[in-house]
Coordinates of C-alpha atoms in Angstrom, one line a residue:
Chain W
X1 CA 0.0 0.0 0.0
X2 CA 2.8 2.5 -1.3
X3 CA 0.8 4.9 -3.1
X4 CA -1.3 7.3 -1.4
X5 CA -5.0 7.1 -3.0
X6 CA -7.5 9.3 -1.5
X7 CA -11.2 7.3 -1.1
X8 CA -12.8 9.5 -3.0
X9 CA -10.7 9.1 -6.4
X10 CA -11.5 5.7 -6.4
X11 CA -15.3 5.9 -4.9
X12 CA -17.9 7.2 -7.1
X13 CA -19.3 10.3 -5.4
X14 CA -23.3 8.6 -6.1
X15 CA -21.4 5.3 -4.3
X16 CA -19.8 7.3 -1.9
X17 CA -22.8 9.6 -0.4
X18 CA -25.1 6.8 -0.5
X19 CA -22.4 4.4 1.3
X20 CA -24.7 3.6 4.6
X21 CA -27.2 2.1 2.3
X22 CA -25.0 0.8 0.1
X23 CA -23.5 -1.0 2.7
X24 CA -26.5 -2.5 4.6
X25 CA -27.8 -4.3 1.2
X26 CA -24.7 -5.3 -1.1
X27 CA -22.9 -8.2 -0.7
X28 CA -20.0 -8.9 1.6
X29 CA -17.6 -9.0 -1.2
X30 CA -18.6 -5.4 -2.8
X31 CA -18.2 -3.6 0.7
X32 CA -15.0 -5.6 1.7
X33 CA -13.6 -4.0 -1.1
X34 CA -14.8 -0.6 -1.0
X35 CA -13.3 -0.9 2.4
X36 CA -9.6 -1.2 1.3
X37 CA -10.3 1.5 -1.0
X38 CA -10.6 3.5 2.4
X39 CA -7.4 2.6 3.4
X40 CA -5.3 5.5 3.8
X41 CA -1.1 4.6 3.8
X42 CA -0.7 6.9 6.9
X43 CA -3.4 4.7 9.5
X44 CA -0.1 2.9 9.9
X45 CA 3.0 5.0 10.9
X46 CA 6.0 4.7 8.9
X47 CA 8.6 2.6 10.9
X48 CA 10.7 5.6 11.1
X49 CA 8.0 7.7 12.5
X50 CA 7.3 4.7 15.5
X51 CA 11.1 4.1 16.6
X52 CA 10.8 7.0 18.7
X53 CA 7.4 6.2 19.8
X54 CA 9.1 3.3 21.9
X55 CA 6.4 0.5 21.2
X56 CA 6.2 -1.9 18.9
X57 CA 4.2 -0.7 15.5
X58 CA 0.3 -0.4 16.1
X59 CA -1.3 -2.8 13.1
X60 CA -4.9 -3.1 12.9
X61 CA -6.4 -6.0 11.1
X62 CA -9.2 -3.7 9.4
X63 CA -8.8 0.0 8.2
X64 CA -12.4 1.1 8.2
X65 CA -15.6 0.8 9.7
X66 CA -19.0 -0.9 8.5
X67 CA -19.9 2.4 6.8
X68 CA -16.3 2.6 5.0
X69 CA -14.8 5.4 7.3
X70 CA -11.2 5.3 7.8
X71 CA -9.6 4.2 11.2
X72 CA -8.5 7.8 12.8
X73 CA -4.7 8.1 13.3
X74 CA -3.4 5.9 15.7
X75 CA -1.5 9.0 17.1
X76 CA -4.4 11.2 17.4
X77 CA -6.3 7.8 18.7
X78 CA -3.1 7.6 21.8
X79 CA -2.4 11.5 22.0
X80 CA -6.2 13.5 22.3
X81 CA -7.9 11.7 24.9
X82 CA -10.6 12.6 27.7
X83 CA -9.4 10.6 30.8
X84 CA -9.9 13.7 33.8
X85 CA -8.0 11.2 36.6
X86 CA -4.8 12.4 35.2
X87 CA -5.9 16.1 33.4
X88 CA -8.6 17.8 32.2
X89 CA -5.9 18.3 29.1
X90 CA -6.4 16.3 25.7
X91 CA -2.8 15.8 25.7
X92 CA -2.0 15.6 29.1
X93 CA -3.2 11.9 30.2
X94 CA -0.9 10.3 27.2
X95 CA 2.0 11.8 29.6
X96 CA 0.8 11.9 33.0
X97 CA -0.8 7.9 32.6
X98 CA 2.3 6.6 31.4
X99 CA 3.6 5.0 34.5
X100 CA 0.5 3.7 35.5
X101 CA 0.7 0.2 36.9
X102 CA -1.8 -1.8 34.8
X103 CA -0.1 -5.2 36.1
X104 CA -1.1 -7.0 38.5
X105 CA -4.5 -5.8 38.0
X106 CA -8.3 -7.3 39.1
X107 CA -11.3 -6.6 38.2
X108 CA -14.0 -7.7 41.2
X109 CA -17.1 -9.1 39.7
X110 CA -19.8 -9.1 42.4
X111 CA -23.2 -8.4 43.4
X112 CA -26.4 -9.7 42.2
X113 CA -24.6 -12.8 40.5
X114 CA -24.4 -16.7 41.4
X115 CA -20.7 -16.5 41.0
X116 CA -18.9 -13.8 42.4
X117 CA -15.7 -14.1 40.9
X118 CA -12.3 -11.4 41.1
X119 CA -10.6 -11.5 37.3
X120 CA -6.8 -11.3 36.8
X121 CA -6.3 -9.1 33.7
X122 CA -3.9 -11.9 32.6
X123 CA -6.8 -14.9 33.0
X124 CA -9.3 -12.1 31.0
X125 CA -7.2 -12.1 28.0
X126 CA -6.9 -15.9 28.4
X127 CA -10.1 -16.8 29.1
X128 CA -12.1 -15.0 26.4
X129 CA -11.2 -14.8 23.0
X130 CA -9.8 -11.6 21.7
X131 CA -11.4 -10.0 18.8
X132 CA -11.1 -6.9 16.6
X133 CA -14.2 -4.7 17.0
X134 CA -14.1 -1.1 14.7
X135 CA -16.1 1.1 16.4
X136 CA -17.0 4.9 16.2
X137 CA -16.2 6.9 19.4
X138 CA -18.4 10.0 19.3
X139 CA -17.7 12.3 22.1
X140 CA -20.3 14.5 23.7
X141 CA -18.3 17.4 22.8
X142 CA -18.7 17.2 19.4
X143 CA -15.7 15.3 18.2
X144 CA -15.8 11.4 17.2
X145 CA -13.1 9.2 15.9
X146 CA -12.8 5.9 14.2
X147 CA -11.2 2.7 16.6
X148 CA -9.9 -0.7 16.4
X149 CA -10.4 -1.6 19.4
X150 CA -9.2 -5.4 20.6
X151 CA -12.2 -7.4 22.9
X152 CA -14.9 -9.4 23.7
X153 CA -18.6 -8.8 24.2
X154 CA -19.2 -7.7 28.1
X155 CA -21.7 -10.7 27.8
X156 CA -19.3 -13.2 27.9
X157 CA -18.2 -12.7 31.1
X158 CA -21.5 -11.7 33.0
X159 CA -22.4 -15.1 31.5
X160 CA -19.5 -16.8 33.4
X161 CA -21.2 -14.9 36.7
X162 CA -24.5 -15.9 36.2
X163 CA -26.9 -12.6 37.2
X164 CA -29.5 -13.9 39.3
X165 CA -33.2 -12.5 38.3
X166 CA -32.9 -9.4 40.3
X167 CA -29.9 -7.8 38.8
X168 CA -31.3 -4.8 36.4
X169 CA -28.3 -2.9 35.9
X170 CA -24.2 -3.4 35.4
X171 CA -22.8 -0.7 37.6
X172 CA -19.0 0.1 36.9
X173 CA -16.0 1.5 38.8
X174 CA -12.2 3.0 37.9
X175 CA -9.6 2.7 39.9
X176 CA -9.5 5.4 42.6
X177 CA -5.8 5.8 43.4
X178 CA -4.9 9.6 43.4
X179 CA -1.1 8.7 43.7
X180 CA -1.1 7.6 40.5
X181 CA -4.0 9.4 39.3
X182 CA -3.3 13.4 40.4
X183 CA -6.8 14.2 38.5
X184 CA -8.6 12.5 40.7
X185 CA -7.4 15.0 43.9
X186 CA -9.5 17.5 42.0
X187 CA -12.4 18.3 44.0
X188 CA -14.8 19.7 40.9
X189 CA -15.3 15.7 40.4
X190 CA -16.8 12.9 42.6
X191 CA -14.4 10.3 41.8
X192 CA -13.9 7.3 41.7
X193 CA -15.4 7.7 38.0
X194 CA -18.9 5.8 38.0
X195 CA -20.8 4.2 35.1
X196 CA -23.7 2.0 34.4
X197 CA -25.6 0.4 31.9
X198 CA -29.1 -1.4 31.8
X199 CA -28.6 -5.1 31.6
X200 CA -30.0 -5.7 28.1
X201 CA -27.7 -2.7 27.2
X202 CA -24.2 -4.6 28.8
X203 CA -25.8 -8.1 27.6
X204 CA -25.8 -6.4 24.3
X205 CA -23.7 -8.2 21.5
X206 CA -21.8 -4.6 20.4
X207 CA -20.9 -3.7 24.2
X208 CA -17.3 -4.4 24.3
X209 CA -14.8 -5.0 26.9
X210 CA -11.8 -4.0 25.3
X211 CA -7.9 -4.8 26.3
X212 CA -6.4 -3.5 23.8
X213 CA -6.2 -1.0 20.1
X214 CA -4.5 -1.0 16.9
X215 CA -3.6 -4.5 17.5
X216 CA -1.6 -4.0 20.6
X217 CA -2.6 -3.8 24.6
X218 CA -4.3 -0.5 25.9
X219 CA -1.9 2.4 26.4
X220 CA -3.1 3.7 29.7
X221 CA -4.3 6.9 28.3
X222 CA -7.5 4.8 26.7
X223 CA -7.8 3.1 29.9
X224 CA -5.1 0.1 30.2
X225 CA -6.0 -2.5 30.8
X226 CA -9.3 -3.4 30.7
X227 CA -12.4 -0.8 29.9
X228 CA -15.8 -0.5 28.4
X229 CA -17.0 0.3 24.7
X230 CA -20.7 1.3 24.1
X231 CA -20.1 2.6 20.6
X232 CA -23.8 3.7 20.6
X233 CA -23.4 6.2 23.4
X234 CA -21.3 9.1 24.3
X235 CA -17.4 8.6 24.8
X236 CA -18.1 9.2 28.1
X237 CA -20.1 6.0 29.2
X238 CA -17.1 3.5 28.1
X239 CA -15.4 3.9 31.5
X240 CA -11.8 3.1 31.7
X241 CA -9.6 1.3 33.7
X242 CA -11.9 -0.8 35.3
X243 CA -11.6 -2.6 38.9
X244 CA -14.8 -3.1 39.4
X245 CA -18.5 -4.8 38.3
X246 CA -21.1 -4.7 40.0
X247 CA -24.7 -6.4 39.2
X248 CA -27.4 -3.9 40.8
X249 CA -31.1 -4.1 41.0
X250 CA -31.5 -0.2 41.0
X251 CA -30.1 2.2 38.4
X252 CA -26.3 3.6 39.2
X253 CA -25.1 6.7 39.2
X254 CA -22.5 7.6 37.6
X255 CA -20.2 10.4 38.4
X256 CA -21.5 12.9 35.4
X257 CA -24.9 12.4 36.5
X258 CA -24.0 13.5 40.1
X259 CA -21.7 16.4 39.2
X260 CA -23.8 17.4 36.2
X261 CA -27.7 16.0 36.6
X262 CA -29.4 18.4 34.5
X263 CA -26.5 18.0 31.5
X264 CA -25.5 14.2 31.9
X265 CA -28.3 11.6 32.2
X266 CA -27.7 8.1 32.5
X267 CA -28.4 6.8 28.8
X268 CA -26.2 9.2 27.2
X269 CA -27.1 7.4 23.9
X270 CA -25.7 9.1 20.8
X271 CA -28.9 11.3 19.4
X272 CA -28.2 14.5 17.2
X273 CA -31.8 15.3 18.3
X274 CA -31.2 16.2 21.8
X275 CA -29.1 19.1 22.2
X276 CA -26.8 18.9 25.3
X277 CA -28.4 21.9 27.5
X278 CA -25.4 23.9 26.7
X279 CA -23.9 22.8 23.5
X280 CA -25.7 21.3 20.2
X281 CA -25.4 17.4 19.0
X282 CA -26.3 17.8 15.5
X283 CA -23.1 17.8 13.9
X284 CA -19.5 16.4 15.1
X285 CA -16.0 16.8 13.9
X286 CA -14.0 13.4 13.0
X287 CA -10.5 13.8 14.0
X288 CA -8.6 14.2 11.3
X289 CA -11.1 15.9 8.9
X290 CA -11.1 19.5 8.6
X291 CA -15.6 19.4 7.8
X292 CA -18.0 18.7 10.1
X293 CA -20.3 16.1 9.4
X294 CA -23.9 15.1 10.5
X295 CA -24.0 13.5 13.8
X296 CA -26.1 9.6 13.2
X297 CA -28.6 8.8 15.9
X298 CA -27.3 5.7 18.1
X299 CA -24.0 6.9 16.6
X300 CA -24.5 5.0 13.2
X301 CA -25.3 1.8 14.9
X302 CA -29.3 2.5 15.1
X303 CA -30.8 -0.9 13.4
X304 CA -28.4 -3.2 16.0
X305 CA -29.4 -1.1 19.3
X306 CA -33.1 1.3 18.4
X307 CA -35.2 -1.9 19.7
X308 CA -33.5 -1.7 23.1
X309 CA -35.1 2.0 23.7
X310 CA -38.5 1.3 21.6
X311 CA -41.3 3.2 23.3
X312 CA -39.1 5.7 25.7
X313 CA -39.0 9.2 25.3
X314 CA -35.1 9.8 24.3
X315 CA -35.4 13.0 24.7
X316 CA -36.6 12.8 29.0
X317 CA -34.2 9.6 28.7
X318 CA -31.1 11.6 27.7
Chain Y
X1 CA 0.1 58.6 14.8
X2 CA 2.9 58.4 17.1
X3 CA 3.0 55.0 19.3
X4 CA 4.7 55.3 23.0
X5 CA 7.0 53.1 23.9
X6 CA 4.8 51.3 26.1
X7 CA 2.1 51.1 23.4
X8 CA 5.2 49.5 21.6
X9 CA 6.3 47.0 24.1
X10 CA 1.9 46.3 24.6
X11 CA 1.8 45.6 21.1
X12 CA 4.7 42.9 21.0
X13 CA 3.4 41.4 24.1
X14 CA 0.2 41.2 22.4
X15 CA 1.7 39.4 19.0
X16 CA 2.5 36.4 21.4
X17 CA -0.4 34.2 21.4
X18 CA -1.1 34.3 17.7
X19 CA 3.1 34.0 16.9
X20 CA 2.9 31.0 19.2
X21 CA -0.2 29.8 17.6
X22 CA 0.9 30.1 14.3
X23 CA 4.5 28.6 15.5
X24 CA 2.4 25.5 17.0
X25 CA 0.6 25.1 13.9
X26 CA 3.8 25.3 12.1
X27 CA 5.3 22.2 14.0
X28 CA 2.4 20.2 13.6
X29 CA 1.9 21.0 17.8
X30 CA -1.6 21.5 17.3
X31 CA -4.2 18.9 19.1
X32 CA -5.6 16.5 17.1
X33 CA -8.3 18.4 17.2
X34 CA -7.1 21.6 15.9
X35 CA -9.9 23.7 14.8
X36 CA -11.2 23.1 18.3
X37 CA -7.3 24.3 20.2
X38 CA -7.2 27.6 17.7
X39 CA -11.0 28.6 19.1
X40 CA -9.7 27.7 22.5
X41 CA -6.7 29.8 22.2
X42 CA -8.2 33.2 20.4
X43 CA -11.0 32.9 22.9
X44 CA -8.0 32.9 26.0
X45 CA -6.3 35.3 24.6
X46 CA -9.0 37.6 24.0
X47 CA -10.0 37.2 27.9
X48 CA -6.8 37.3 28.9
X49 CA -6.1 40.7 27.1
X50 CA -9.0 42.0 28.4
X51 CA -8.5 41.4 32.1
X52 CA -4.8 42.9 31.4
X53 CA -6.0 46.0 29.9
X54 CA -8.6 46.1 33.0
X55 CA -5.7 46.4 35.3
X56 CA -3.9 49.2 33.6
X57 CA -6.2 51.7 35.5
X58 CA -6.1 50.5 39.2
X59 CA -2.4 50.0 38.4
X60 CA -1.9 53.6 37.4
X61 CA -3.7 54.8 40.2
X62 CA -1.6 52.8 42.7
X63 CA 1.4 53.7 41.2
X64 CA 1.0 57.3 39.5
X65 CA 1.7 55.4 36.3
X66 CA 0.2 57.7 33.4
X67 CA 2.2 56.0 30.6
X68 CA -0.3 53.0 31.5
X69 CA -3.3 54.8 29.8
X70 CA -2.1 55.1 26.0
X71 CA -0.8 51.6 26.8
X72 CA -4.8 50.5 27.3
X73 CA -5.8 51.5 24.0
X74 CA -3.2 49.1 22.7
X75 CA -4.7 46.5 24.7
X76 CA -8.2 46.7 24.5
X77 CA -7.9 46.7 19.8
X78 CA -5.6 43.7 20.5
X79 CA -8.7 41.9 22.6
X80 CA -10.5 42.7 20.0
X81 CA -8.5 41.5 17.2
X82 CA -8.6 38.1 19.1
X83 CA -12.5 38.2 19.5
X84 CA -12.9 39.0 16.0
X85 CA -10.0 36.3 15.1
X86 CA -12.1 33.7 17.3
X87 CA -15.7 34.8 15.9
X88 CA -14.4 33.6 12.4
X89 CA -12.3 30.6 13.6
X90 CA -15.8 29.4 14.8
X91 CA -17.9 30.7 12.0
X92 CA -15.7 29.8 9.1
X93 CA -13.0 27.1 9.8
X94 CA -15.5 25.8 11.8
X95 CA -18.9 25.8 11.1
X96 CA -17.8 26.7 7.3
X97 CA -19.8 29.9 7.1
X98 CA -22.8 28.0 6.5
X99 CA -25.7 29.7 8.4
X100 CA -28.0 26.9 9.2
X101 CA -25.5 25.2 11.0
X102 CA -24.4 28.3 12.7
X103 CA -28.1 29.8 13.7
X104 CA -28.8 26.4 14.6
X105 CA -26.1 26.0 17.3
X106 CA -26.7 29.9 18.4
X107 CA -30.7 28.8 19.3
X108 CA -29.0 25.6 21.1
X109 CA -26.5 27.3 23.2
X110 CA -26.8 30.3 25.3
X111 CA -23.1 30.4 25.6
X112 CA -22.7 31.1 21.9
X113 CA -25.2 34.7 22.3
X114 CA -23.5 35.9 25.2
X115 CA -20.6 35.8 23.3
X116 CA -21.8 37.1 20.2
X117 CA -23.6 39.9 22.4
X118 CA -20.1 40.9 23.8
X119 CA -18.5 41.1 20.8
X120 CA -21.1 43.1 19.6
X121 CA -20.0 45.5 22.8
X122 CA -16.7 45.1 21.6
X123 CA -17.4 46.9 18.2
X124 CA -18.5 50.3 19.0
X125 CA -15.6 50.8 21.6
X126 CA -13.2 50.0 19.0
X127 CA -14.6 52.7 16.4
X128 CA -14.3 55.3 19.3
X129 CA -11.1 54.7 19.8
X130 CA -9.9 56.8 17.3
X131 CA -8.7 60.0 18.4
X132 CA -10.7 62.1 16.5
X133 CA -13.8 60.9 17.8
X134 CA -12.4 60.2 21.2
X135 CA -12.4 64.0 21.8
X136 CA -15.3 64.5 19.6
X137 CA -17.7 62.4 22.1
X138 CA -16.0 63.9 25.0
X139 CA -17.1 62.9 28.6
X140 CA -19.4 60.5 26.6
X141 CA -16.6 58.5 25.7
X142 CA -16.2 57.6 29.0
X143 CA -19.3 56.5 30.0
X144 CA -19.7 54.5 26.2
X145 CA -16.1 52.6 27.7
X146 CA -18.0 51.3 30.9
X147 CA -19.4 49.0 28.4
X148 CA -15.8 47.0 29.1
X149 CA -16.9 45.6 32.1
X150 CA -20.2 44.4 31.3
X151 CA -18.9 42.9 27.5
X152 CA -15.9 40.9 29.8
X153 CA -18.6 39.6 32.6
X154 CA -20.6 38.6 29.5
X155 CA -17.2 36.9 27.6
X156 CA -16.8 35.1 30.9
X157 CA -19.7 33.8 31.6
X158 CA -19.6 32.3 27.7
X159 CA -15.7 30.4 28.5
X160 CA -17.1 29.5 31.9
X161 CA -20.7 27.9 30.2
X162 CA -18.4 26.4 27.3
X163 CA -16.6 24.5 29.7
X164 CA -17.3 20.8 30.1
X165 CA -16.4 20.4 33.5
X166 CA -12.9 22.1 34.2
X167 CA -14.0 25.4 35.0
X168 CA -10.9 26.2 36.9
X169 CA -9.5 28.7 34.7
X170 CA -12.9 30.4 33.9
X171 CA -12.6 30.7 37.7
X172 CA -10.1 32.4 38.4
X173 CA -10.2 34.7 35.7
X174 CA -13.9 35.5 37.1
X175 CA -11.8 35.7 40.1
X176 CA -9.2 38.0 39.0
X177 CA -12.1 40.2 37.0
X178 CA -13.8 40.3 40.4
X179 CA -11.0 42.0 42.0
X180 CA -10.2 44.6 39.5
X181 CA -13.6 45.2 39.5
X182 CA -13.0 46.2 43.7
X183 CA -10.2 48.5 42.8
X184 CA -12.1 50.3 41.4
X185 CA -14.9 51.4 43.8
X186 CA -13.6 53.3 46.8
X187 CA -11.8 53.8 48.8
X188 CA -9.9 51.1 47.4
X189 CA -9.7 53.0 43.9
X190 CA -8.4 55.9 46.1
X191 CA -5.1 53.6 47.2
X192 CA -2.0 55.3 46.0
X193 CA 1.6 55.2 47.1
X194 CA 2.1 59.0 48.5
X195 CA 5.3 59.2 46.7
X196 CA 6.6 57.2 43.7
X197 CA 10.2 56.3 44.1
X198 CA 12.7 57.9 41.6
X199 CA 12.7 54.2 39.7
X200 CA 9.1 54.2 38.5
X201 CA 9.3 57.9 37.5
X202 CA 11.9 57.5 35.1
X203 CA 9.9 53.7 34.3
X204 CA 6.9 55.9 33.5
X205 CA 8.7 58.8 31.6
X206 CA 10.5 56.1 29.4
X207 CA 7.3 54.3 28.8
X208 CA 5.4 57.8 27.5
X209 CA 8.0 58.7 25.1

């Protein structure tokens, strides 16, 4: 893949614009190789470019999405991040997370379950199979980027800890450890960071538990080792880092619902319908474009995930 | 139109947020998301200015520093050269100058009138302050320049409602606003060192030429 091609001097512009549909109805073959027409030379640093990046050189299997957008730089992917336990700073976390100790590492499985059971990061990656998953990330403000992320489906494991009938909802925790997290001594935020899904939502074949991107383990910026992917909802909801699982009958809260209730709800599904109260969802920048494009309700991923909301108001469910 | 040397030194001072910018830019040290970093930094500098050119009047008083007042003028057009610079980062890099988009985010967010409102402020101080009309307005140009502190609570209450959840440096520019704001209601405005010491004399001289 030596010469640069741009995807849009190969794709027809009728082709191109019409892609979602396109690649909902044609065959596997067709959009498979539309897709490598979306490959872009630079999604893979040059070898020069990673020796002083001091890891070994990021290679994701795939190089686009179902819809045929390209996989965001894996520099902008490890160097803009939102993790606020380390800086409020897009930049700052790929710095100040660096030495974070990600090994050992447990993640406690408990509550509502038959099988309480504490996870070694290193029995995770053994015990379920590791997959490529490319998902859009679309943050809440405004921005959205294109990931291969390395995983397995959430469900897996809550299978392995059997629920009992009167867990309702998957209630999440980071680590709290301010020595090694100097964001979390600022007071603005009620850490440790807090998420939750509704069961069906964490049962759900798309939610991801991911270990790792661009075919390599987590850097501790995107929340080494072990964190969530909801690719339907806001960036904000895949919680990184994670020590903790819990199995709840009542609905968690998670720490931008309590420092923010009238902004943050607990859904937080991607919707360019509902503004933010402050700031508009309509439209989002992906990193590494200089346009804005139209912001796609569930995120793009609408036909797997609309059923699980059918009948709710979105916009009181924010 | 002669230019002290404090107006001189204001007006490199000023230059350094956009030469860094553009230096940043230059070496690729812009975010990843860099349309979003160049708003950011207009929009800080533009406050930032601001506040400075707030404190060249308590700081005259204080210190019997008259060479401060041309040096204000300087301050308050560069603020507004980064408010207008910020306005058309956001309206045309990005929102592309394409007015649905751009009166459909204005209806959404509040933050984005009370910005546009104090820019609006911005403009007729900037007109008036040309000389000419300076002295032809009088004692009115005075009053017409209190507009400066209600156009910079109004720009900071638009960076503190942008924020997403840091609103630390919002708050202590709010802060520091606040307190320039008491220096300037006595007796506190009436503060003054009874006699400036040779140093700051020949400072101030220097500074008027």
């Amino acid at each position: 893949m030596g010469v640069p091609i741009k995807p849009s001097e190969i794709t027809p512009e009728a082709v191109y614009i019409s892609r979602r549909r396109f690649f909902r109805d044609t065959a596997r073959l067709a959009a498979a190789s539309l897709i490598l027409s979306a490959c872009r030379p630079k999604n893979t640093p040059s070898p020069a470019a990673d020796a002083s990046a001091a890891y070994p050189a990021p290679a994701a299997t795939g190089c686009a999405d179902e819809l045929g957008d390209a996989l965001t730089d894996y520099q902008d992917v490890t160097g803009y991040t939102n993790y606020y336990e380390f800086s409020t700073d897009k930049s700052g976390p790929t710095r100040l997370a660096a030495n974070l100790t990600t090994s050992p590492w447990s993640v406690a499985v408990s509550g509502l379950v038959d099988q309480p059971h504490t996870f070694d990061i290193d029995e995770i990656k053994a015990l379920f199979d590791q997959e490529e998953r490319i998902y859009r990330m679309r943050c809440v403000e405004a921005w959205s980027m294109v990931i291969p992320w390395i995983g397995f489906p959430l469900k897996k494991l809550l299978e392995l800890v059997k629920p009992t009938s009167d867990a309702k909802f998957v209630r999440f925790e980071t680590l709290y450890d301010p020595e090694q997290m100097p964001g979390q001594k600022n007071s603005f935020f009620p850490f440790p960071y807090v998420e939750g899904l509704r069961l069906d939502e964490a049962m759900h074949s798309l939610t991801l538990l991911a270990t790792g991107l661009y075919g390599r383990d987590l850097s501790p910026q995107n929340g080494a080792p072990v964190r969530l992917v909801v690719p339907w909802k806001y960036g904000f909801k895949s919680i990184k880092s994670i020590v903790k699982i819990d199995l709840v009958s009542e609905m968690p809260v998670s720490l931008w619902m309590a420092s923010g209730p009238n902004e943050y709800g607990f859904y937080a599904n991607v919707n360019p319908n509902v503004p933010h109260p402050r700031w508009s969802q309509a439209t989002e920048r992906r990193i590494g474009e200089s346009g804005r494009r139209d912001t796609l309700m569930f995120n793009g991923y609408e036909d797997e995930v609309a059923s699980l909301y059918a009948g709710m108001d979105l916009a009181v469910n924010f | 139109m002669k230019l002290t040397r404090g107006q001189i030194i204001a007006f490199i001072f000023c230059l350094i947020p956009l030469l860094a910018t553009i230096t940043s830019w230059g070496f690729g040290k812009l975010s990843a998301n860099p349309i979003q970093d160049l708003t950011l930094r207009s929009g800080q500098a533009a406050i930032r200015i601001l506040l400075i050119s707030l404190a060249c009047t308590p700081l005259k008083n204080l210190f019997h520093l008259n060479s401060l007042i041309p040096v204000q003028k300087v301050l308050g057009l560069a603020a507004f050269f980064y408010a207008v610079l910020h306005f058309l980062i956001f309206t045309g890099l990005d929102y592309e100058f394409n007015p649905l988009w751009i009166m459909a985010e204005l209806a959404q967010k509040p933050f984005l009138r009370l910005g546009l409102i104090a820019l609006l402020l911005m403009l007729p101080l900037a007109v008036t302050s040309l000389r000419k009309l300076q002295a032809r307005l009088g004692s009115r140009w005075n009053q017409l320049h209190r507009l400066v502190y209600v156009l910079t609570a109004l720009a900071l209450a638009h960076s503190y409602l942008a924020a997403k959840g840091d609103v630390l440096i919002p708050l202590i520019s709010t802060f520091v606003f606040l307190i320039l704001m008491l220096l300037r209601i006595p007796p506190l405005s009436k503060i003054s060192i009874s006699s400036s010491p040779g140093c700051l004399k020949k400072i101030d001289r220097y500074l008027l030429q």
